[in-house]
Short mmCIF file of C-alpha atoms in Angstrom, two decimals:
data_model
loop_
_atom_site.label_atom_id
_atom_site.label_comp_id
_atom_site.label_asym_id
_atom_site.label_seq_id
_atom_site.Cartn_x
_atom_site.Cartn_y
_atom_site.Cartn_z
CA MET A 1 49.65 -16.06 17.56
CA GLU A 2 46.65 -17.94 19.02
CA PRO A 3 42.76 -17.07 17.45
CA PHE A 4 41.59 -15.01 19.62
CA ARG A 5 37.80 -15.56 20.26
CA CYS A 6 35.42 -13.48 21.80
CA VAL A 7 31.58 -15.57 22.15
CA LEU A 8 28.27 -12.85 22.21
CA CYS A 9 25.90 -14.72 24.23
CA ARG A 10 22.60 -15.64 22.76
CA HIS A 11 23.81 -15.58 19.47
CA ASN A 12 25.92 -17.59 19.91
CA LEU A 13 28.80 -16.23 17.52
CA TYR A 14 32.19 -16.06 17.34
CA PHE A 15 34.81 -14.04 15.67
CA ALA A 16 38.95 -14.70 15.34
CA ILE A 17 42.10 -13.17 15.12
CA ARG A 18 43.71 -14.11 12.07
CA ASN A 19 46.95 -11.89 12.01
CA PRO A 20 48.28 -9.85 14.94
CA ALA A 21 47.07 -6.01 11.92
CA PHE A 22 43.13 -6.83 12.17
CA ASP A 23 41.64 -3.91 12.51
CA PHE A 24 40.34 -3.28 16.28
CA ALA A 25 37.89 -0.74 14.68
CA ASN A 26 36.04 -3.01 12.34
CA VAL A 27 35.69 -5.59 14.62
CA PHE A 28 34.27 -3.49 17.12
CA GLN A 29 31.79 -2.27 14.58
CA ARG A 30 30.49 -5.05 13.58
CA VAL A 31 30.37 -6.29 17.43
CA LEU A 32 28.35 -3.36 17.38
CA LEU A 33 25.57 -4.57 14.25
CA LEU A 34 25.38 -7.88 15.47
CA VAL A 35 24.65 -6.56 19.34
CA LEU A 36 21.47 -3.49 18.28
CA ARG A 37 20.70 -6.02 15.36
CA PRO A 38 17.13 -7.40 17.32
CA PHE A 39 16.58 -3.98 19.35
CA LEU A 40 16.26 -2.43 15.39
CA ILE A 41 13.86 -5.46 14.63
CA VAL A 42 11.65 -4.97 17.11
CA LYS A 43 11.90 -1.23 15.75
CA ALA A 44 11.06 -1.90 12.50
CA ASN A 45 12.95 0.50 10.84
CA PRO A 46 13.05 -0.53 6.88
CA CYS A 47 15.83 1.83 5.75
CA ALA A 48 18.22 0.05 9.61
CA LEU A 49 17.44 -3.09 8.96
CA PHE A 50 18.05 -2.97 5.87
CA SER A 51 21.28 -1.40 5.30
CA LEU A 52 22.72 -3.15 8.15
CA SER A 53 22.16 -6.36 5.81
CA PHE A 54 23.87 -4.12 3.41
CA LEU A 55 26.95 -3.27 6.09
CA CYS A 56 26.41 -7.24 7.27
CA SER A 57 27.57 -8.70 3.37
CA LYS A 58 29.44 -6.42 2.19
CA HIS A 59 32.00 -7.15 5.78
CA VAL A 60 31.17 -10.61 4.35
CA SER A 61 32.87 -10.30 1.72
CA GLN A 62 35.52 -7.94 2.32
CA HIS A 63 37.09 -10.42 5.06
CA PRO A 64 35.85 -13.69 4.31
CA HIS A 65 37.03 -15.07 8.05
CA THR A 66 34.20 -12.82 8.94
CA GLN A 67 31.69 -15.31 7.63
CA VAL A 68 30.81 -17.03 10.83
CA LEU A 69 30.23 -14.07 12.43
CA CYS A 70 27.60 -12.85 10.66
CA GLY A 71 25.98 -15.86 8.82
CA SER A 72 25.64 -15.96 4.73
CA HIS A 73 23.63 -12.38 3.75
CA ARG A 74 22.03 -15.01 1.87
CA HIS A 75 20.28 -15.74 5.03
CA PHE A 76 19.99 -12.98 6.41
CA VAL A 77 18.59 -10.82 4.88
CA PRO A 78 15.43 -13.25 4.22
CA HIS A 79 15.06 -13.06 8.42
CA ILE A 80 14.84 -9.41 8.62
CA ARG A 81 12.26 -8.73 5.71
CA THR A 82 9.86 -11.34 7.40
CA HIS A 83 9.08 -8.93 9.70
CA ILE A 84 8.99 -6.24 7.72
CA GLU A 85 9.22 -6.21 4.39
CA CYS A 86 5.51 -5.65 2.98
CA LYS A 87 4.26 -7.63 0.48
CA VAL A 88 3.10 -5.60 -2.95
CA TRP A 89 0.01 -7.38 -5.84
CA ARG A 90 -1.09 -6.50 -8.37
CA ASN A 91 -4.48 -5.45 -8.44
CA PRO A 92 -6.76 -7.37 -9.73
CA LEU A 93 -9.11 -4.84 -11.45
CA ASN A 94 -5.83 -2.75 -12.86
CA LEU A 95 -6.41 -0.55 -15.83
CA PHE A 96 -5.72 -0.25 -19.01
CA ARG A 97 -2.12 1.93 -19.41
CA GLY A 98 -3.28 3.04 -23.31
CA ALA A 99 -6.75 3.57 -23.17
CA GLU A 100 -6.74 4.60 -19.01
CA TYR A 101 -4.25 5.71 -18.30
CA ASN A 102 -2.73 7.35 -20.74
CA ARG A 103 -6.00 9.19 -22.10
CA TYR A 104 -5.87 10.03 -18.27
CA THR A 105 -2.28 11.32 -18.78
CA TRP A 106 -3.86 12.96 -22.73
CA VAL A 107 -5.95 15.14 -20.79
CA THR A 108 -5.21 16.12 -16.82
CA GLY A 109 -0.52 16.15 -18.25
CA ARG A 110 -0.95 14.45 -14.73
CA GLU A 111 1.10 10.78 -14.74
CA PRO A 112 -0.84 8.27 -13.25
CA LEU A 113 1.32 5.23 -12.61
CA THR A 114 5.07 5.94 -10.55
CA TYR A 115 8.09 4.30 -12.34
CA TYR A 116 8.53 1.79 -9.82
CA ASP A 117 4.98 0.28 -9.69
CA MET A 118 5.72 0.50 -13.91
CA ASN A 119 8.78 -1.81 -13.15
CA LEU A 120 7.06 -4.10 -10.59
CA SER A 121 4.39 -4.57 -14.02
CA ALA A 122 7.82 -4.76 -16.10
CA GLN A 123 9.32 -7.56 -13.37
CA ASP A 124 5.48 -9.89 -13.47
CA HIS A 125 5.47 -9.79 -17.40
CA GLN A 126 9.16 -11.42 -17.81
CA THR A 127 7.87 -13.67 -15.30
CA PHE A 128 4.27 -14.43 -16.33
CA PHE A 129 5.20 -14.42 -20.56
CA THR A 130 8.49 -15.88 -20.46
CA CYS A 131 10.06 -18.85 -20.22
CA ASP A 132 13.68 -20.05 -20.54
CA SER A 133 13.00 -21.48 -23.79
CA ASP A 134 11.92 -18.71 -26.01
CA HIS A 135 14.76 -18.46 -28.30
CA LEU A 136 13.73 -21.49 -29.60
CA ARG A 137 10.64 -18.86 -31.38
CA PRO A 138 11.89 -16.74 -33.23
CA ALA A 139 8.69 -14.30 -32.08
CA ASP A 140 8.88 -14.97 -28.93
CA ALA A 141 12.22 -13.95 -28.19
CA ILE A 142 11.71 -10.88 -29.33
CA MET A 143 9.05 -9.83 -26.41
CA GLN A 144 11.47 -10.97 -24.00
CA LYS A 145 13.63 -8.45 -25.24
CA ALA A 146 10.22 -6.26 -25.55
CA TRP A 147 9.23 -6.35 -21.66
CA ARG A 148 12.53 -5.69 -20.72
CA GLU A 149 12.62 -1.73 -22.61
CA ARG A 150 11.41 1.19 -21.10
CA ASN A 151 10.78 3.11 -24.08
CA PRO A 152 6.99 2.50 -24.58
CA GLN A 153 6.70 2.80 -28.07
CA ALA A 154 10.18 1.13 -28.48
CA ARG A 155 8.06 -1.89 -27.04
CA ILE A 156 5.19 -1.09 -29.28
CA SER A 157 7.41 -1.69 -32.02
CA ALA A 158 9.30 -4.55 -30.72
CA ALA A 159 5.46 -6.15 -30.75
CA HIS A 160 4.69 -5.45 -34.48
CA ASP A 161 8.11 -7.34 -35.32
CA ALA A 162 6.97 -10.35 -33.18
CA LEU A 163 3.50 -10.58 -35.34
CA GLU A 164 5.55 -10.12 -38.88
CA LEU A 165 7.38 -13.29 -38.19
CA GLU A 166 3.98 -15.16 -36.71
CA ASP A 167 0.21 -13.95 -34.41
CA CYS A 168 2.33 -13.38 -30.99
CA ALA A 169 0.07 -13.67 -28.53
CA THR A 170 2.31 -11.59 -25.91
CA ALA A 171 2.68 -9.13 -28.93
CA TYR A 172 -1.35 -9.09 -29.09
CA ILE A 173 -1.41 -8.14 -25.71
CA LEU A 174 1.10 -6.22 -25.63
CA LEU A 175 -0.45 -3.72 -28.09
CA ALA A 176 -3.94 -4.04 -26.58
CA GLU A 177 -2.44 -2.43 -23.49
CA GLU A 178 0.10 0.17 -23.92
CA GLU A 179 -1.88 0.88 -27.77
CA ALA A 180 -4.55 0.80 -28.06
CA THR A 181 -6.99 4.18 -26.93
CA THR A 182 -10.61 2.78 -26.59
CA ILE A 183 -12.01 -0.60 -25.27
CA MET A 184 -13.56 -1.96 -28.21
CA GLU A 185 -9.71 -1.50 -29.55
CA ALA A 186 -7.81 -3.49 -26.48
CA GLU A 187 -10.85 -5.57 -26.61
CA ARG A 188 -10.28 -6.38 -30.61
CA LEU A 189 -6.62 -7.34 -30.24
CA PHE A 190 -7.03 -9.93 -27.34
CA LYS A 191 -9.31 -12.05 -28.76
CA GLN A 192 -6.59 -12.53 -31.57
CA ALA A 193 -4.53 -12.87 -29.20
CA LEU A 194 -6.84 -15.41 -27.74
CA LYS A 195 -6.72 -17.00 -30.42
CA ALA A 196 -3.14 -17.61 -30.81
CA GLY A 197 -3.01 -18.17 -27.49
CA GLU A 198 -4.95 -21.18 -27.16
CA GLY A 199 -3.40 -22.74 -30.27
CA CYS A 200 0.26 -22.65 -28.18
CA TYR A 201 -1.50 -23.40 -25.19
CA ARG A 202 -2.98 -26.61 -26.46
CA ARG A 203 0.08 -27.89 -28.30
CA SER A 204 2.28 -27.94 -24.71
CA GLN A 205 0.23 -28.84 -22.91
CA GLN A 206 0.98 -32.46 -24.90
CA LEU A 207 4.92 -31.94 -24.76
CA GLN A 208 4.90 -31.08 -21.47
CA HIS A 209 5.66 -34.03 -19.94
CA HIS A 210 8.84 -34.17 -22.38
CA GLY A 211 11.01 -33.00 -20.13
CA THR A 212 11.36 -29.71 -17.80
CA GLN A 213 11.99 -26.84 -20.90
CA TYR A 214 7.96 -27.96 -22.30
CA GLU A 215 7.43 -28.28 -18.69
CA ALA A 216 8.08 -24.49 -18.46
CA GLN A 217 7.35 -23.30 -21.98
CA HIS A 218 2.98 -24.82 -20.83
CA ARG A 219 2.98 -22.75 -17.37
CA ARG A 220 3.97 -19.03 -19.78
CA ASP A 221 1.55 -21.04 -21.83
CA THR A 222 -1.18 -21.07 -19.28
CA ASN A 223 -0.04 -18.17 -17.62
CA VAL A 224 -0.66 -15.79 -21.00
CA LEU A 225 -4.01 -17.28 -21.19
CA VAL A 226 -5.26 -16.95 -17.97
CA TYR A 227 -4.67 -13.08 -18.47
CA ILE A 228 -5.95 -12.87 -22.05
CA LYS A 229 -9.23 -14.85 -20.83
CA ARG A 230 -9.05 -12.08 -17.50
CA ARG A 231 -8.56 -9.22 -19.57
CA LEU A 232 -11.24 -10.17 -21.56
CA ALA A 233 -14.09 -10.95 -18.99
CA MET A 234 -12.42 -6.87 -17.58
CA CYS A 235 -13.11 -5.76 -21.53
CA SER A 236 -17.33 -6.83 -21.09
CA ARG A 237 -17.36 -5.15 -18.48
CA LYS A 238 -16.04 -1.75 -19.58
CA LEU A 239 -18.11 -2.39 -22.17
CA GLY A 240 -21.50 -2.99 -20.42
CA ARG A 241 -21.93 -6.70 -20.78
CA THR A 242 -21.88 -7.54 -17.23
CA ARG A 243 -23.44 -10.46 -17.83
CA GLU A 244 -21.02 -11.90 -20.36
CA ALA A 245 -18.51 -10.93 -17.86
CA VAL A 246 -19.57 -12.58 -15.12
CA LYS A 247 -19.74 -15.60 -17.44
CA MET A 248 -16.42 -15.40 -18.71
CA MET A 249 -14.75 -15.72 -14.75
CA ARG A 250 -16.68 -18.35 -13.50
CA ASP A 251 -15.98 -20.73 -16.51
CA LEU A 252 -11.51 -18.97 -16.11
CA MET A 253 -12.37 -20.02 -12.32
CA LYS A 254 -13.27 -23.58 -13.24
CA GLU A 255 -11.32 -24.20 -15.74
CA PHE A 256 -7.95 -23.67 -13.87
CA PRO A 257 -9.12 -23.55 -10.28
CA LEU A 258 -5.67 -23.46 -8.79
CA LEU A 259 -4.56 -20.04 -10.41
CA SER A 260 -5.64 -17.83 -7.38
CA MET A 261 -3.12 -15.80 -7.12
CA PHE A 262 -4.71 -13.63 -10.15
CA ASN A 263 -7.79 -12.97 -7.41
CA ILE A 264 -10.44 -13.40 -10.38
CA HIS A 265 -12.59 -13.62 -7.33
CA GLU A 266 -12.63 -10.08 -6.43
CA ASN A 267 -13.02 -9.21 -10.33
CA LEU A 268 -16.24 -11.74 -10.32
CA LEU A 269 -17.75 -9.43 -6.91
CA GLU A 270 -17.25 -6.30 -8.15
CA SER A 271 -19.47 -8.01 -11.69
CA LEU A 272 -21.97 -9.28 -9.53
CA LEU A 273 -22.07 -6.67 -7.19
CA GLU A 274 -23.21 -4.60 -10.52
CA LEU A 275 -26.05 -6.88 -11.00
CA GLN A 276 -27.05 -6.74 -7.29
CA ASN A 277 -27.37 -10.21 -7.56
CA TYR A 278 -26.10 -10.22 -3.39
CA ALA A 279 -27.30 -13.70 -3.27
CA ASP A 280 -24.00 -14.51 -5.48
CA VAL A 281 -21.63 -12.49 -4.02
CA GLN A 282 -22.75 -13.97 -0.12
CA ALA A 283 -21.72 -16.89 -2.44
CA VAL A 284 -18.39 -16.01 -3.14
CA LEU A 285 -17.57 -14.95 0.25
CA ALA A 286 -18.79 -18.29 1.38
CA LYS A 287 -16.15 -19.47 -0.18
CA TYR A 288 -13.87 -16.92 -0.31
CA ASP A 289 -13.99 -15.48 3.19
CA ASP A 290 -12.16 -18.22 5.19
CA ILE A 291 -9.78 -17.90 8.02
CA SER A 292 -6.72 -19.31 5.52
CA LEU A 293 -6.75 -17.75 2.80
CA PRO A 294 -5.67 -14.27 2.53
CA LYS A 295 -7.17 -11.38 3.22
CA SER A 296 -8.30 -8.00 1.23
CA ALA A 297 -10.16 -4.87 1.59
CA THR A 298 -12.08 -5.99 -1.43
CA ILE A 299 -13.17 -8.96 0.56
CA CYS A 300 -13.65 -7.25 4.28
CA TYR A 301 -15.55 -4.48 2.95
CA THR A 302 -17.82 -6.24 0.55
CA ALA A 303 -18.93 -8.45 3.70
CA ALA A 304 -19.73 -5.54 5.57
CA LEU A 305 -21.66 -3.87 2.85
CA LEU A 306 -23.70 -7.15 2.70
CA LYS A 307 -25.13 -7.53 6.83
CA ALA A 308 -25.47 -3.26 6.34
CA ARG A 309 -27.28 -4.16 2.89
CA ALA A 310 -30.23 -6.16 5.82
CA VAL A 311 -30.65 -3.08 8.55
CA SER A 312 -28.81 0.31 6.40
CA ASP A 313 -32.52 1.70 5.44
CA LYS A 314 -33.79 1.65 8.81
CA PHE A 315 -31.05 2.73 10.70
CA SER A 316 -31.20 5.29 13.11
CA PRO A 317 -28.51 6.70 15.15
CA GLU A 318 -31.16 8.75 17.82
CA ALA A 319 -33.59 6.27 17.13
CA ALA A 320 -30.31 2.84 18.23
CA SER A 321 -29.17 4.90 21.14
CA ARG A 322 -32.16 5.03 22.72
CA ARG A 323 -33.57 1.55 22.49
CA GLY A 324 -29.44 0.13 21.69
CA LEU A 325 -28.59 -1.86 18.47
CA SER A 326 -30.47 -5.12 17.65
CA THR A 327 -28.68 -8.83 16.55
CA ALA A 328 -28.44 -8.14 13.32
CA GLU A 329 -27.59 -4.20 14.07
CA MET A 330 -24.81 -5.83 15.86
CA ASN A 331 -23.20 -7.81 13.03
CA ALA A 332 -23.28 -5.21 10.59
CA VAL A 333 -21.36 -2.80 13.13
CA GLU A 334 -19.31 -5.98 13.93
CA ALA A 335 -18.51 -6.31 10.04
CA ILE A 336 -17.43 -2.61 9.39
CA HIS A 337 -15.25 -2.45 12.42
CA ARG A 338 -13.38 -5.88 10.72
CA ALA A 339 -13.24 -4.33 7.40
CA VAL A 340 -11.85 -0.99 9.08
CA GLU A 341 -9.56 -2.63 11.38
CA PHE A 342 -7.74 -4.56 8.22
CA ASN A 343 -7.71 -1.24 6.24
CA PRO A 344 -8.52 2.02 7.79
CA HIS A 345 -8.21 4.35 5.00
CA VAL A 346 -11.65 2.85 3.17
CA PRO A 347 -13.69 5.08 5.01
CA LYS A 348 -12.60 8.45 3.84
CA TYR A 349 -12.70 7.48 0.66
CA LEU A 350 -15.77 6.10 0.74
CA LEU A 351 -17.59 8.78 2.71
CA GLU A 352 -15.66 11.37 0.21
CA MET A 353 -13.66 12.61 2.72
CA LYS A 354 -11.08 12.19 0.23
CA SER A 355 -10.31 12.54 -3.04
CA LEU A 356 -9.85 9.56 -5.21
CA ILE A 357 -7.44 9.46 -7.85
CA LEU A 358 -6.84 6.73 -10.58
CA PRO A 359 -6.07 2.84 -8.88
CA PRO A 360 -2.18 2.12 -9.41
CA GLU A 361 -1.45 -1.73 -11.18
CA HIS A 362 -0.09 -2.79 -7.97
CA ILE A 363 -1.40 -2.45 -4.73
CA LEU A 364 -0.60 -2.89 -0.64
CA LYS A 365 -2.35 -5.26 1.50
CA ARG A 366 -4.11 -3.18 3.81
CA GLY A 367 -2.72 -0.31 2.67
CA ASP A 368 -3.75 3.76 0.80
CA SER A 369 -3.39 1.83 -2.11
CA GLU A 370 -5.59 -1.54 -1.35
CA ALA A 371 -7.46 1.43 0.23
CA ILE A 372 -8.01 3.42 -3.43
CA ALA A 373 -8.58 0.65 -5.26
CA TYR A 374 -10.88 -0.51 -3.82
CA ALA A 375 -13.10 2.62 -2.94
CA PHE A 376 -12.92 3.86 -6.49
CA PHE A 377 -14.56 0.54 -7.99
CA HIS A 378 -16.68 0.00 -5.57
CA LEU A 379 -17.66 3.09 -3.67
CA GLN A 380 -20.50 2.66 -6.07
CA HIS A 381 -21.91 -0.03 -4.91
CA TRP A 382 -21.89 1.36 -1.76
CA LYS A 383 -24.70 4.33 -2.78
CA ARG A 384 -26.36 2.17 -4.16
CA VAL A 385 -27.48 0.96 -0.88
CA GLU A 386 -30.11 2.66 0.73
CA GLY A 387 -28.30 3.91 4.12
CA ALA A 388 -24.96 2.21 3.76
CA LEU A 389 -23.22 4.57 3.61
CA ASN A 390 -24.26 6.10 6.80
CA LEU A 391 -23.93 3.59 8.51
CA LEU A 392 -20.53 3.29 8.03
CA HIS A 393 -20.35 7.37 8.84
CA CYS A 394 -21.28 6.58 12.46
CA THR A 395 -19.35 3.42 13.21
CA TRP A 396 -16.04 2.78 11.00
CA GLU A 397 -14.45 5.43 14.25
CA GLY A 398 -15.34 3.52 16.63
CA THR A 399 -12.62 0.40 15.98
CA PHE A 400 -9.99 3.29 16.88
CA ARG A 401 -11.10 2.43 20.35
CA MET A 402 -11.05 -1.36 20.58
CA ILE A 403 -7.35 -1.44 19.03
CA PRO A 404 -5.94 1.90 21.16
CA TYR A 405 -2.75 0.55 19.81
CA PRO A 406 -2.75 -1.13 16.42
CA LEU A 407 0.59 -0.76 15.78
CA GLU A 408 1.36 -3.38 18.58
CA LYS A 409 -1.90 -5.35 19.06
CA GLY A 410 -5.16 -6.05 16.89
CA HIS A 411 -7.85 -7.16 17.85
CA LEU A 412 -9.09 -9.88 14.35
CA PHE A 413 -5.97 -9.26 12.82
CA TYR A 414 -2.49 -8.87 13.21
CA PRO A 415 -1.51 -5.37 14.40
CA TYR A 416 -1.28 -2.99 11.35
CA PRO A 417 3.16 -2.90 9.61
CA ILE A 418 4.20 0.38 9.45
CA CYS A 419 5.58 -0.60 6.18
CA THR A 420 3.05 1.00 4.63
CA GLU A 421 3.73 4.57 3.97
CA THR A 422 7.07 3.65 2.76
CA ALA A 423 6.07 1.65 0.37
CA ASP A 424 3.05 3.50 -0.62
CA ARG A 425 4.55 6.57 -0.66
CA GLU A 426 6.59 4.56 -3.87
CA LEU A 427 3.55 3.39 -5.52
CA LEU A 428 1.41 6.42 -5.30
CA PRO A 429 2.04 10.02 -7.27
CA THR A 430 2.69 12.03 -4.26
CA VAL A 431 3.27 14.95 -6.73
CA PHE A 432 -0.82 15.53 -6.59
CA HIS A 433 -2.20 12.73 -4.00
CA GLU A 434 -1.96 13.11 0.09
CA VAL A 435 -0.88 9.94 0.76
CA SER A 436 -3.39 8.43 4.05
CA VAL A 437 -1.44 7.93 7.44
CA TYR A 438 -2.69 5.57 9.61
CA PRO A 439 -2.27 5.93 12.38
CA LYS A 440 -1.38 10.04 12.29
CA LYS A 441 0.96 10.59 14.47
CA GLU A 442 0.08 13.59 16.01
CA LEU A 443 1.82 15.46 19.24
CA PRO A 444 0.40 16.24 22.49
CA PHE A 445 -0.23 20.17 22.43
CA PHE A 446 1.76 20.12 25.77
CA ILE A 447 4.92 19.19 23.45
CA LEU A 448 4.22 21.90 21.06
CA PHE A 449 3.40 24.22 24.15
CA THR A 450 6.63 23.55 25.95
CA ALA A 451 8.49 23.65 22.48
CA GLY A 452 6.93 27.14 21.45
CA LEU A 453 8.02 28.32 24.46
CA CYS A 454 11.99 27.49 25.20
CA SER A 455 12.08 28.35 21.37
CA PHE A 456 10.61 32.51 22.42
CA THR A 457 12.76 32.03 25.33
CA ALA A 458 15.87 31.56 23.42
CA MET A 459 15.32 33.89 21.13
CA LEU A 460 14.45 36.92 23.71
CA ALA A 461 17.49 35.95 25.76
CA LEU A 462 19.63 35.44 22.34
CA LEU A 463 18.52 39.10 21.56
CA THR A 464 18.59 40.63 25.28
CA HIS A 465 22.57 39.45 24.36
CA GLN A 466 23.03 40.49 21.26
CA PHE A 467 21.26 44.57 21.29
CA PRO A 468 20.98 44.79 25.45
CA GLU A 469 20.39 48.12 24.89
CA LEU A 470 17.15 47.95 22.30
CA MET A 471 15.57 45.46 23.78
CA GLY A 472 15.06 48.03 27.12
CA VAL A 473 13.63 49.96 25.33
CA PHE A 474 11.15 47.41 23.67
CA ALA A 475 10.71 45.84 26.65
CA LYS A 476 9.65 49.27 28.72
CA ALA A 477 7.54 50.25 25.87
CA PHE A 478 5.57 46.28 25.88
CA LEU A 479 5.48 46.75 29.51
CA SER A 480 4.16 50.04 28.99
CA THR A 481 1.80 49.07 26.66
CA LEU A 482 0.48 45.62 28.92
CA PHE A 483 -0.06 47.78 31.92
CA ALA A 484 -1.91 50.52 30.19
CA PRO A 485 -5.54 49.43 30.42
CA LEU A 486 -5.07 48.34 34.45
CA ASN A 487 -3.76 52.19 35.13
CA PHE A 488 -6.59 53.56 32.38
CA ILE A 489 -8.90 51.72 35.20
CA MET A 490 -7.27 52.54 38.11
CA GLU A 491 -7.36 56.77 37.84
CA LYS A 492 -11.23 55.66 36.39
CA VAL A 493 -12.05 54.48 39.48
CA GLU A 494 -9.92 56.97 41.79
CA SER A 495 -11.78 59.87 39.80
CA ILE A 496 -15.20 58.08 40.76
CA LEU A 497 -14.99 56.75 44.02
CA PRO A 498 -15.09 59.67 47.13
CA SER A 499 -10.97 60.51 47.79
CA SER A 500 -11.91 59.12 52.16
CA LEU A 501 -13.63 55.58 50.78
CA TRP A 502 -9.69 55.08 48.75
CA HIS A 503 -7.97 56.62 51.71
CA GLN A 504 -9.53 53.96 53.59
CA LEU A 505 -9.85 51.10 51.13
CA THR A 506 -5.44 51.48 50.51
CA ARG A 507 -5.28 52.08 54.06
CA ILE A 508 -6.37 47.73 54.60
#
């Protein structure tokens, strides 16, 4: 039998019938998926898209001769994800599990972290703290298994077993993060981790060019050392030694300038704001608030705070409406609009219109999780600047007039991603926190009124059909009650007016 070929224009895809018993239903289903594929991508429904990619890969695996039709699923799924995937980032200011998250659980009985969030952290730990050569060192081999354990007590027990063999930096890290119940105890363990980590780093630095195995080990040791120093700086910040923390962060950024993925500058900005060193804050923003670098709520809202600080103490909405905005006030308002466009969830937390919760270990940029993480640490800095929150309160809602259709077109940034709500519901504990949604999906009053009226009419029709006599009695009683005030008024009018006048009026 000659192969039957069907060409789908625009996709340039083909499928062939290899045997007479070919299932035409499956062919139709696959063709339908391919025809609907661009429309699904435009609508950007994550569930539909990932289901589509799964179906396509499933058909490819079951029917090898259809690989030309669907394309290799290794290429199809990434093509979809470039359109819809919302990248989740490690929270630069994440709290300590043992000393902060667990203490919250002990006091309130609530779990501040979701399983999805903790699973992402486990993946991060395996990426940063393990490598293929861990089996060469017994302690590292134990820790490689420990990072994969789901049970916290099993992880802590494995860390103690690793420390019995040798001083293991990653074992100290795990104990400082999960077993230490105070920041001081965590700092003590991180100092022990620093001593062990520096020794491993110096040894691997000398051998990094001897092969790919040593290069991977050096990369792992670098990640461990940077992590330890950063957490030590955060311990100093939490214990009130802010100047020491700033120095440690600056030294770390100078020593490892290429590791920008850790976003250490966001820790530095928060510490500088605590010191009220606004000139240094502006210098850091000048370096990282660049068009070529990724933005964050910390960058945008800190820039807005600095510009608001110059005018907020004398700002009055009544005076501004009379005389207009000055140049400095206009710059501050534009900076606030820029920040609100990037993350519209933050103002509600800064203005205390929504209650704060503990920030998650991972955040979604432009999402509710990032807004919580920012406001949790920076609300105090906004309160410290006189009039800053008042200026924010008067101007932040004006942003939405500039972007009436935020999902389709932005003003200074890309359109707002539609997948933030789904990802935030995975990152945030929805049991006791209501996820902020933007833009709100509110139905017009006319649609709600029409739906209610139609439902009421349908219910009356159904009851009249089922119980005609009872509904007739009810209708008569309802109408008599409805017209009772009118009958009462008519009787009063007849009693007051003369009969002859009433007779003439009725004739007219």
